CSV table of C-alpha atoms and ligand atoms in Angstrom, one decimal:
chain,number,residue,atom,x,y,z
B,1,MET,CA,0.0,0.0,0.0
B,2,SER,CA,1.4,3.4,-0.9
B,3,GLU,CA,2.2,5.9,1.9
B,4,PRO,CA,-0.2,8.8,2.5
B,5,PRO,CA,1.2,12.2,1.3
B,6,ILE,CA,3.3,14.3,3.6
B,7,TYR,CA,2.7,18.0,3.6
B,8,VAL,CA,5.1,20.8,4.4
B,9,THR,CA,3.0,21.3,7.4
B,10,GLN,CA,-0.2,20.1,9.1
B,11,PRO,CA,-2.1,22.1,11.7
B,12,HIS,CA,-1.9,20.8,15.2
B,13,LEU,CA,-5.5,20.0,16.3
B,14,PRO,CA,-6.4,19.2,19.9
B,15,PRO,CA,-8.8,16.4,20.6
B,16,LEU,CA,-12.3,17.4,19.2
B,17,GLU,CA,-14.0,16.6,22.5
B,18,GLU,CA,-12.0,19.1,24.3
B,19,PHE,CA,-13.2,21.8,21.9
B,20,ILE,CA,-17.0,21.0,22.4
B,21,PRO,CA,-17.3,22.6,25.8
B,22,TYR,CA,-15.9,25.9,24.3
B,23,LEU,CA,-18.5,25.7,21.5
B,24,GLU,CA,-21.3,25.0,24.0
B,25,GLN,CA,-20.3,28.1,25.9
B,26,ILE,CA,-20.5,30.2,22.7
B,27,TRP,CA,-23.9,28.7,22.0
B,28,GLU,CA,-25.1,29.4,25.5
B,29,ASN,CA,-24.0,33.0,25.7
B,30,LYS,CA,-24.5,33.9,22.1
B,31,VAL,CA,-21.6,36.2,21.9
B,32,LEU,CA,-19.9,35.2,18.6
B,33,THR,CA,-17.4,38.1,18.0
B,34,ASN,CA,-16.7,41.8,18.9
B,35,ASN,CA,-14.3,41.4,21.9
B,36,GLY,CA,-16.2,38.6,23.6
B,37,PRO,CA,-15.2,36.6,26.7
B,38,PHE,CA,-12.8,34.1,24.9
B,39,HIS,CA,-11.2,37.0,22.9
B,40,GLN,CA,-10.5,38.8,26.2
B,41,ARG,CA,-9.1,35.7,27.8
B,42,LEU,CA,-6.9,34.8,24.9
B,43,GLU,CA,-5.3,38.3,24.8
B,44,ARG,CA,-4.4,38.0,28.4
B,45,ALA,CA,-3.2,34.3,28.2
B,46,LEU,CA,-1.1,35.1,25.1
B,47,CYS,CA,0.5,38.1,26.9
B,48,ASP,CA,1.4,35.8,29.8
B,49,TYR,CA,2.7,33.0,27.6
B,50,LEU,CA,4.7,35.3,25.2
B,51,GLY,CA,6.1,37.6,27.8
B,52,VAL,CA,4.7,40.7,26.4
B,53,GLU,CA,2.4,43.5,27.8
B,54,TYR,CA,0.0,44.4,25.2
B,55,LEU,CA,-1.5,42.3,22.4
B,56,SER,CA,-4.4,42.9,20.1
B,57,LEU,CA,-5.9,39.8,18.3
B,58,PHE,CA,-6.7,40.0,14.6
B,59,THR,CA,-8.7,38.0,12.1
B,60,ASN,CA,-5.4,37.1,10.3
B,61,GLY,CA,-1.8,38.3,10.1
B,62,THR,CA,-2.3,40.3,6.9
B,63,VAL,CA,-5.0,42.5,8.1
B,64,ALA,CA,-2.8,43.0,11.3
B,65,LEU,CA,0.1,44.1,9.1
B,66,VAL,CA,-2.0,46.5,7.1
B,67,THR,CA,-3.4,47.9,10.5
B,68,ALA,CA,0.0,48.2,12.2
B,69,LEU,CA,1.1,50.5,9.3
B,70,GLN,CA,-2.1,52.5,9.8
B,71,ALA,CA,-1.5,52.7,13.6
B,72,LEU,CA,1.8,54.3,13.1
B,73,ARG,CA,0.6,56.5,10.2
B,74,ILE,CA,3.4,55.2,8.0
B,75,GLY,CA,3.5,56.6,4.5
B,76,GLY,CA,6.2,57.4,1.8
B,77,GLU,CA,8.8,54.6,1.5
B,78,VAL,CA,9.4,51.6,3.7
B,79,ILE,CA,12.5,49.4,3.6
B,80,THR,CA,11.7,45.8,3.6
B,81,THR,CA,12.9,42.4,2.5
B,82,PRO,CA,12.3,40.7,-0.9
B,83,TYR,CA,12.5,37.2,0.7
B,84,SER,CA,9.1,36.8,2.3
B,85,PHE,CA,5.5,35.8,1.8
B,86,ALA,CA,3.4,38.2,-0.4
B,87,ALA,CA,1.5,39.6,2.7
B,88,THR,CA,4.6,41.5,3.9
B,89,SER,CA,5.0,43.9,0.9
B,90,HIS,CA,1.2,43.6,-0.1
B,91,SER,CA,0.5,45.3,3.3
B,92,LEU,CA,2.6,48.3,2.2
B,93,LEU,CA,0.8,48.5,-1.2
B,94,TRP,CA,-2.6,48.4,0.7
B,95,ASN,CA,-1.4,51.6,2.5
B,96,SER,CA,-0.2,53.3,-0.7
B,97,ILE,CA,3.4,52.9,0.6
B,98,LYS,CA,6.3,52.4,-1.8
B,99,PRO,CA,8.3,49.2,-0.8
B,100,VAL,CA,12.1,49.6,-1.1
B,101,PHE,CA,13.6,46.1,-1.2
B,102,VAL,CA,17.1,45.6,0.4
B,103,ASP,CA,19.0,42.4,0.0
B,104,ILE,CA,19.1,39.7,2.6
B,105,ASP,CA,22.0,38.2,4.7
B,106,PRO,CA,22.3,34.7,3.3
B,107,ASP,CA,23.4,33.4,6.6
B,108,THR,CA,20.1,34.2,8.3
B,109,CYS,CA,17.7,34.9,5.3
B,110,ASN,CA,16.7,38.1,7.0
B,111,LEU,CA,17.1,41.7,5.8
B,112,ASP,CA,20.8,42.5,5.8
B,113,ALA,CA,21.0,45.4,8.3
B,114,ARG,CA,24.3,46.5,6.9
B,115,LEU,CA,22.7,47.5,3.7
B,116,ILE,CA,19.7,49.4,5.2
B,117,GLU,CA,21.3,52.9,5.6
B,118,GLN,CA,22.3,53.2,1.9
B,119,ALA,CA,18.6,52.8,1.0
B,120,ILE,CA,17.3,55.5,3.3
B,121,THR,CA,15.9,58.6,1.4
B,122,PRO,CA,14.0,61.7,2.6
B,123,GLN,CA,10.8,59.8,1.9
B,124,THR,CA,11.7,56.8,4.2
B,125,THR,CA,9.4,56.5,7.2
B,126,ALA,CA,9.9,53.0,8.5
B,127,ILE,CA,11.7,49.6,8.2
B,128,MET,CA,9.7,46.4,7.9
B,129,PRO,CA,11.9,43.3,8.4
B,130,MET,CA,10.6,39.8,8.7
B,131,HIS,CA,12.0,37.2,11.2
B,132,CYS,CA,12.4,34.6,8.6
B,133,TYR,CA,11.6,31.0,9.7
B,134,GLY,CA,11.5,32.4,13.3
B,135,ASN,CA,15.3,33.4,13.2
B,136,PRO,CA,15.7,36.8,14.8
B,137,CYS,CA,16.7,39.8,12.6
B,138,ASP,CA,19.7,41.8,13.7
B,139,VAL,CA,17.3,43.8,16.1
B,140,GLU,CA,20.0,45.9,17.8
B,141,HIS,CA,21.6,47.1,14.6
B,142,ILE,CA,18.1,47.8,13.0
B,143,GLN,CA,17.1,49.8,16.2
B,144,THR,CA,20.2,51.8,16.1
B,145,ILE,CA,19.5,52.8,12.4
B,146,ALA,CA,15.9,53.6,13.2
B,147,ASP,CA,16.9,55.8,16.2
B,148,THR,CA,19.5,57.6,14.1
B,149,TYR,CA,17.3,58.4,11.2
B,150,GLY,CA,13.9,58.8,13.2
B,151,LEU,CA,12.3,55.7,11.5
B,152,LYS,CA,9.7,53.4,12.9
B,153,VAL,CA,10.3,49.6,12.9
B,154,ILE,CA,7.5,47.1,12.3
B,155,TYR,CA,8.5,43.5,12.5
B,156,ASP,CA,6.6,40.9,10.4
B,157,ALA,CA,6.9,38.3,13.1
B,158,ALA,CA,4.5,35.8,11.4
B,159,HIS,CA,7.0,33.0,11.9
B,160,ALA,CA,8.3,34.0,15.3
B,161,PHE,CA,5.6,32.7,17.8
B,162,GLY,CA,7.4,31.9,21.2
B,163,VAL,CA,10.8,32.7,20.0
B,164,LYS,CA,13.2,33.9,22.7
B,165,TYR,CA,16.1,36.2,22.0
B,166,LYS,CA,18.8,36.8,24.7
B,167,GLY,CA,16.3,35.3,27.3
B,168,GLU,CA,13.2,37.4,26.4
B,169,SER,CA,10.5,37.5,23.9
B,170,LEU,CA,11.7,38.5,20.4
B,171,LEU,CA,8.4,40.2,20.0
B,172,ARG,CA,9.5,43.0,22.3
B,173,HIS,CA,11.7,44.5,19.7
B,174,GLY,CA,10.7,47.3,17.2
B,175,ASP,CA,7.6,49.7,17.5
B,176,LEU,CA,5.2,46.9,16.7
B,177,SER,CA,5.4,43.2,15.9
B,178,VAL,CA,2.8,41.2,13.9
B,179,LEU,CA,2.0,37.5,14.4
B,180,SER,CA,0.1,35.1,12.2
B,181,PHE,CA,-2.0,32.3,13.7
B,182,HIS,CA,-2.9,30.7,10.4
B,183,ALA,CA,-3.6,27.0,10.2
B,184,THR,CA,0.0,26.5,8.8
B,185,LYS,CA,1.7,28.2,11.8
B,186,VAL,CA,3.3,27.0,15.0
B,187,PHE,CA,0.2,28.3,17.0
B,188,ASN,CA,-3.1,28.3,15.1
B,189,THR,CA,-6.5,29.7,15.6
B,190,PHE,CA,-7.7,28.4,12.1
B,191,GLU,CA,-7.2,32.0,10.8
B,192,GLY,CA,-5.7,34.7,13.1
B,193,GLY,CA,-3.1,37.1,14.1
B,194,ALA,CA,-2.1,39.7,16.6
B,195,ILE,CA,-0.1,43.0,16.9
B,196,ILE,CA,2.2,43.3,19.8
B,197,SER,CA,2.5,46.9,21.1
B,198,PRO,CA,4.8,48.5,23.7
B,199,ASP,CA,2.2,50.6,25.7
B,200,ALA,CA,-1.5,50.8,26.5
B,201,LYS,CA,-2.0,53.9,24.2
B,202,SER,CA,-0.7,52.1,21.1
B,203,LYS,CA,-2.9,49.1,21.9
B,204,LYS,CA,-5.9,51.3,22.4
B,205,ARG,CA,-5.4,52.9,18.9
B,206,ILE,CA,-5.0,49.5,17.3
B,207,ASP,CA,-8.1,48.1,18.9
B,208,HIS,CA,-10.0,51.1,17.6
B,209,LEU,CA,-8.6,50.6,14.2
B,210,LYS,CA,-9.6,46.9,14.0
B,211,ASN,CA,-13.2,47.8,14.9
B,212,PHE,CA,-13.9,50.3,12.1
B,213,GLY,CA,-12.4,53.2,14.2
B,214,PHE,CA,-15.3,53.0,16.8
B,215,VAL,CA,-14.5,54.2,20.3
B,216,ASP,CA,-18.1,53.9,21.5
B,217,GLN,CA,-21.5,53.6,19.8
B,218,VAL,CA,-21.4,57.2,18.3
B,219,THR,CA,-17.7,58.0,18.1
B,220,VAL,CA,-15.5,57.1,15.2
B,221,VAL,CA,-12.0,58.3,15.4
B,222,ALA,CA,-10.3,56.8,12.4
B,223,PRO,CA,-11.1,55.0,9.1
B,224,GLY,CA,-10.6,51.6,10.6
B,225,ILE,CA,-11.3,48.2,9.3
B,226,ASN,CA,-13.0,45.0,10.5
B,227,GLY,CA,-9.9,43.0,11.8
B,228,LYS,CA,-11.6,41.4,14.8
B,229,MET,CA,-11.1,37.7,15.7
B,230,SER,CA,-14.2,35.6,16.3
B,231,GLU,CA,-15.0,33.8,19.4
B,232,VAL,CA,-14.6,30.4,17.7
B,233,SER,CA,-11.0,31.3,16.8
B,234,ALA,CA,-10.3,32.7,20.2
B,235,ALA,CA,-11.6,29.5,21.8
B,236,MET,CA,-9.4,27.4,19.6
B,237,GLY,CA,-6.4,29.6,20.6
B,238,LEU,CA,-7.1,29.1,24.3
B,239,LEU,CA,-7.2,25.3,23.7
B,240,GLN,CA,-4.1,25.3,21.6
B,241,LEU,CA,-2.1,27.1,24.4
B,242,ASP,CA,-2.6,23.9,26.5
B,243,TYR,CA,-0.6,22.1,23.9
B,244,ILE,CA,2.0,24.6,22.8
B,245,ASP,CA,4.9,23.4,24.9
B,246,SER,CA,4.5,19.8,23.5
B,247,VAL,CA,4.1,21.1,20.0
B,248,LEU,CA,7.3,23.2,20.3
B,249,ALA,CA,9.1,20.3,21.9
B,250,ARG,CA,8.2,17.9,19.1
B,251,ARG,CA,9.0,20.4,16.4
B,252,ASN,CA,12.5,20.9,18.0
B,253,GLU,CA,13.1,17.1,18.1
B,254,ILE,CA,12.3,16.9,14.3
B,255,GLU,CA,14.6,19.7,13.6
B,256,LEU,CA,17.4,17.9,15.5
B,257,ARG,CA,16.7,14.7,13.6
B,258,TYR,CA,16.9,16.5,10.3
B,259,ARG,CA,20.1,18.2,11.3
B,260,ALA,CA,21.8,15.1,12.4
B,261,ALA,CA,20.9,13.2,9.2
B,262,LEU,CA,21.7,16.0,6.7
B,263,ALA,CA,24.8,17.3,8.4
B,264,ASP,CA,27.4,16.0,6.0
B,265,VAL,CA,25.6,15.8,2.8
B,266,GLU,CA,27.8,17.4,-0.1
B,267,GLY,CA,26.0,20.3,-1.8
B,268,LEU,CA,23.3,20.9,1.0
B,269,SER,CA,23.4,23.5,3.7
B,270,MET,CA,21.3,24.4,6.5
B,271,LEU,CA,20.9,27.7,8.6
B,272,GLU,CA,23.0,27.7,11.8
B,273,GLN,CA,21.0,27.8,15.1
B,274,PRO,CA,22.0,31.1,16.8
B,275,SER,CA,23.3,30.4,20.3
B,276,ASP,CA,21.4,33.4,21.8
B,277,THR,CA,18.0,32.2,20.5
B,278,LYS,CA,15.4,29.7,21.7
B,279,GLY,CA,13.8,29.0,18.4
B,280,ASN,CA,10.4,27.6,17.4
B,281,ALA,CA,11.4,25.2,14.5
B,282,SER,CA,8.6,26.7,12.6
B,283,TYR,CA,10.2,25.8,9.2
B,284,PHE,CA,13.1,23.6,8.2
B,285,PRO,CA,14.8,25.1,5.1
B,286,ILE,CA,17.7,23.3,3.3
B,287,PHE,CA,19.7,25.0,0.5
B,288,VAL,CA,20.8,23.0,-2.6
B,289,ASP,CA,23.9,24.1,-4.4
B,290,ALA,CA,25.8,23.0,-7.5
B,291,ASN,CA,27.8,20.3,-5.6
B,292,TYR,CA,24.5,18.3,-5.0
B,293,PRO,CA,23.7,15.7,-7.6
B,294,LEU,CA,20.4,17.2,-8.5
B,295,SER,CA,19.2,20.8,-9.1
B,296,ARG,CA,17.0,22.3,-6.5
B,297,ASP,CA,13.9,21.9,-8.7
B,298,ALA,CA,14.8,18.3,-9.6
B,299,LEU,CA,15.1,17.4,-5.9
B,300,TYR,CA,11.9,19.3,-5.1
B,301,GLN,CA,10.2,17.2,-7.8
B,302,LYS,CA,11.7,14.0,-6.7
B,303,LEU,CA,10.3,14.6,-3.2
B,304,ILE,CA,6.9,15.4,-4.6
B,305,ASP,CA,7.0,12.1,-6.7
B,306,ALA,CA,7.6,10.3,-3.5
B,307,GLY,CA,4.7,11.9,-1.9
B,308,ILE,CA,6.8,14.4,0.2
B,309,ASN,CA,5.4,18.0,-0.4
B,310,GLY,CA,8.2,20.3,0.5
B,311,ARG,CA,7.7,24.0,-0.5
B,312,ARG,CA,10.0,26.5,-2.0
B,313,TYR,CA,9.4,29.2,0.7
B,314,PHE,CA,10.2,32.0,-0.5
B,315,TYR,CA,10.4,31.5,-4.3
B,316,PRO,CA,9.8,33.6,-6.4
B,317,LEU,CA,11.0,36.7,-4.5
B,318,LEU,CA,8.6,39.5,-3.9
B,319,SER,CA,10.7,41.8,-6.0
B,320,ASP,CA,10.0,39.5,-9.1
B,321,MET,CA,6.2,39.6,-8.7
B,322,PRO,CA,4.5,41.7,-11.4
B,323,MET,CA,3.3,44.4,-9.0
B,324,TYR,CA,6.9,45.0,-7.7
B,325,ARG,CA,9.3,44.2,-10.4
B,326,GLY,CA,9.2,47.7,-12.0
B,327,LEU,CA,10.4,49.3,-8.7
B,328,PRO,CA,14.0,50.6,-8.9
B,329,SER,CA,14.9,48.6,-5.7
B,330,ALA,CA,13.6,45.3,-7.4
B,331,LYS,CA,16.5,45.1,-9.8
B,332,PRO,CA,18.1,41.5,-9.5
B,333,GLU,CA,21.6,42.8,-9.5
B,334,ALA,CA,20.9,44.6,-6.2
B,335,LEU,CA,19.4,41.6,-4.6
B,336,LEU,CA,21.9,38.9,-5.4
B,337,ALA,CA,21.9,37.0,-2.1
B,338,ALA,CA,18.1,36.9,-2.2
B,339,HIS,CA,18.1,35.5,-5.6
B,340,ARG,CA,20.7,32.9,-4.7
B,341,VAL,CA,18.8,31.7,-1.7
B,342,ALA,CA,15.4,31.7,-3.4
B,343,ASN,CA,16.8,29.5,-6.1
B,344,ALA,CA,18.3,27.1,-3.6
B,345,VAL,CA,15.7,26.7,-0.9
B,346,ILE,CA,13.3,23.8,-0.2
B,347,CYS,CA,11.4,23.8,3.2
B,348,LEU,CA,11.2,20.2,4.4
B,349,PRO,CA,8.0,19.0,6.2
B,350,ILE,CA,7.9,19.9,9.9
B,351,TYR,CA,4.9,19.5,12.1
B,352,PRO,CA,4.1,17.7,15.5
B,353,SER,CA,2.4,14.7,14.0
B,354,LEU,CA,5.3,13.9,11.6
B,355,ASN,CA,6.8,10.8,13.0
B,356,ASN,CA,10.4,9.7,13.0
B,357,GLU,CA,9.9,7.0,10.3
B,358,GLN,CA,8.6,9.8,8.0
B,359,VAL,CA,11.6,12.1,8.9
B,360,ASP,CA,13.9,9.2,8.1
B,361,ARG,CA,12.2,8.4,4.8
B,362,ILE,CA,12.6,12.0,3.8
B,363,THR,CA,16.3,12.3,4.8
B,364,GLU,CA,17.1,8.8,3.3
B,365,LEU,CA,15.7,10.0,0.0
B,366,ILE,CA,17.8,13.2,0.0
B,367,VAL,CA,21.0,11.4,1.2
B,368,SER,CA,20.7,8.4,-1.1
B,369,LEU,CA,21.2,10.4,-4.3
I,401,LIG,N1,3.9,37.3,6.8
I,401,LIG,C1,4.6,36.1,6.6
I,401,LIG,C2,6.1,36.2,6.6
I,401,LIG,C3,3.9,35.0,6.3
I,401,LIG,O1,4.6,33.8,6.1
I,401,LIG,C4,2.5,35.0,6.3
I,401,LIG,C5,1.8,33.9,6.0
I,401,LIG,C6,1.9,36.3,6.6
I,401,LIG,C7,2.6,37.4,6.8
I,401,LIG,C8,0.4,36.4,6.6
I,401,LIG,O2,-0.3,35.8,7.6
I,401,LIG,P1,-1.8,35.3,7.4
I,401,LIG,O3,-2.6,36.5,6.9
I,401,LIG,O4,-1.8,34.2,6.5
I,401,LIG,O5,-2.3,35.0,8.8
I,401,LIG,C9,0.7,29.5,3.6
I,401,LIG,C10,-0.2,30.3,4.5
I,401,LIG,O6,-1.6,30.5,3.9
I,401,LIG,C11,0.3,31.6,5.0
I,401,LIG,O7,-0.4,31.9,6.1
I,401,LIG,C12,1.8,31.6,5.3
I,401,LIG,N2,2.3,32.9,5.6
I,401,LIG,C13,2.6,31.0,4.1
I,401,LIG,C14,4.0,30.9,4.4
I,401,LIG,O8,2.1,29.6,3.9
I,401,LIG,P2,0.4,28.6,1.2
I,401,LIG,O9,-0.5,29.1,0.1
I,401,LIG,O10,1.8,28.1,0.9
I,401,LIG,O11,-0.5,27.6,2.1
I,401,LIG,P3,-1.1,26.2,1.5
I,401,LIG,O12,-2.7,26.4,1.6
I,401,LIG,O13,-0.5,25.7,0.3
I,401,LIG,O14,-0.8,25.3,2.7
I,401,LIG,C15,0.5,24.6,2.9
I,401,LIG,C16,0.3,23.2,3.3
I,401,LIG,O15,-0.2,23.2,4.7
I,401,LIG,C17,-0.8,22.5,2.4
I,401,LIG,O16,0.0,21.8,1.4
I,401,LIG,C18,-1.3,21.4,3.4
I,401,LIG,C19,-1.2,22.1,4.7
I,401,LIG,N3,-2.5,22.7,5.3
I,401,LIG,C20,-2.8,23.9,4.9
I,401,LIG,C21,-4.0,24.5,5.3
I,401,LIG,C22,-4.5,25.8,5.0
I,401,LIG,C23,-3.3,21.9,6.0
I,401,LIG,O17,-2.9,20.6,6.3
I,401,LIG,N4,-4.4,22.4,6.5
I,401,LIG,C24,-4.9,23.6,6.2
I,401,LIG,O18,-5.9,24.1,6.7
I,401,LIG,O19,0.5,29.8,2.3
């Protein structure tokens, strides 16, 4: 009998019977959304778990990104990474902001902080880096640049749930950080997201913005949007939190198993695990170079033919997409590292229910070539 397909990720789902009491409570009190009791509980529980003071839940990470830019009244040009999911730079276009792409550091896949200053113009208002695969950006260097030039920093932290940097939450860096709780993420609420803010005033503005700008029944202070998380998603989040430690532990075990099996394969490399970071093993990228017997795309296809659905996150680059490629900063010759990495990457399957036999089947296929 053939093996069932393996996906790049599968959502963690707690036992269904544990979700039923939450649904019964929703049915009983008839509050489905608009800052209901589960929503309030989840905001508090996430602050405690993540080690942050202020968090606003959202319907998804993309609307949270769009709203974060609104909250800080960002306009003009924003320096960002070409190596990310479409939502990162799309959130700029939705705010009529011009993205300015800066190359990545191939050792981390994050925006190369050493190249930011040369991209600053009088129109620059902010930097929007992304903690790629949950690996911290060079947060200190980025903050120094932001302070020097009076820029805001908004982190796309969609991959960074639970990541600790130098002993504390990575989400405490920058002016705002944005999480995604999509089904494919380490912590999921079906769809969902959040903005982490540094003070009560910022959270208040964000909470108004995600509720059409309403402050009370008759006062609307901004052209806000509907970014609210429903009670079903908030309930899912509360239940997921009971399992998050075991989810992260299993992800880390899988990562270690991959690293051990793939350590000495000629033509393959992996990102180093930074010693000052407690990661979340949200993705497991490998990079295929010319010394490997197959091209990246041939290996990707070989895996698919064996029922192993890796993904080329992030290929193509944002800067190569039709809505961005005309920008001066999208020129491939200025984004050499990003191109090299995008043409080499395959993210291997990683999720809590992936068992050791499956991991071994994947690595044996890669090693045996
Ligand atoms: N910023 C960054 C850096 C991001 O990576 C993302 C999202 C965002 C912002 C925006 O956050 P959200 O607005 O999404 O909250 C997926 C996700 O849809 C997307 O959330 C994620 N990044 C991106 C990296 O990956 P696709 O199009 O690759 O997903 P899809 O549907 O092909 O799913 C991948 C695999 O996961 C499937 O082959 C099977 C499995 N899967 C997926 C879903 C949706 C399941 O088993 N169950 C499911 O329900 O974008």
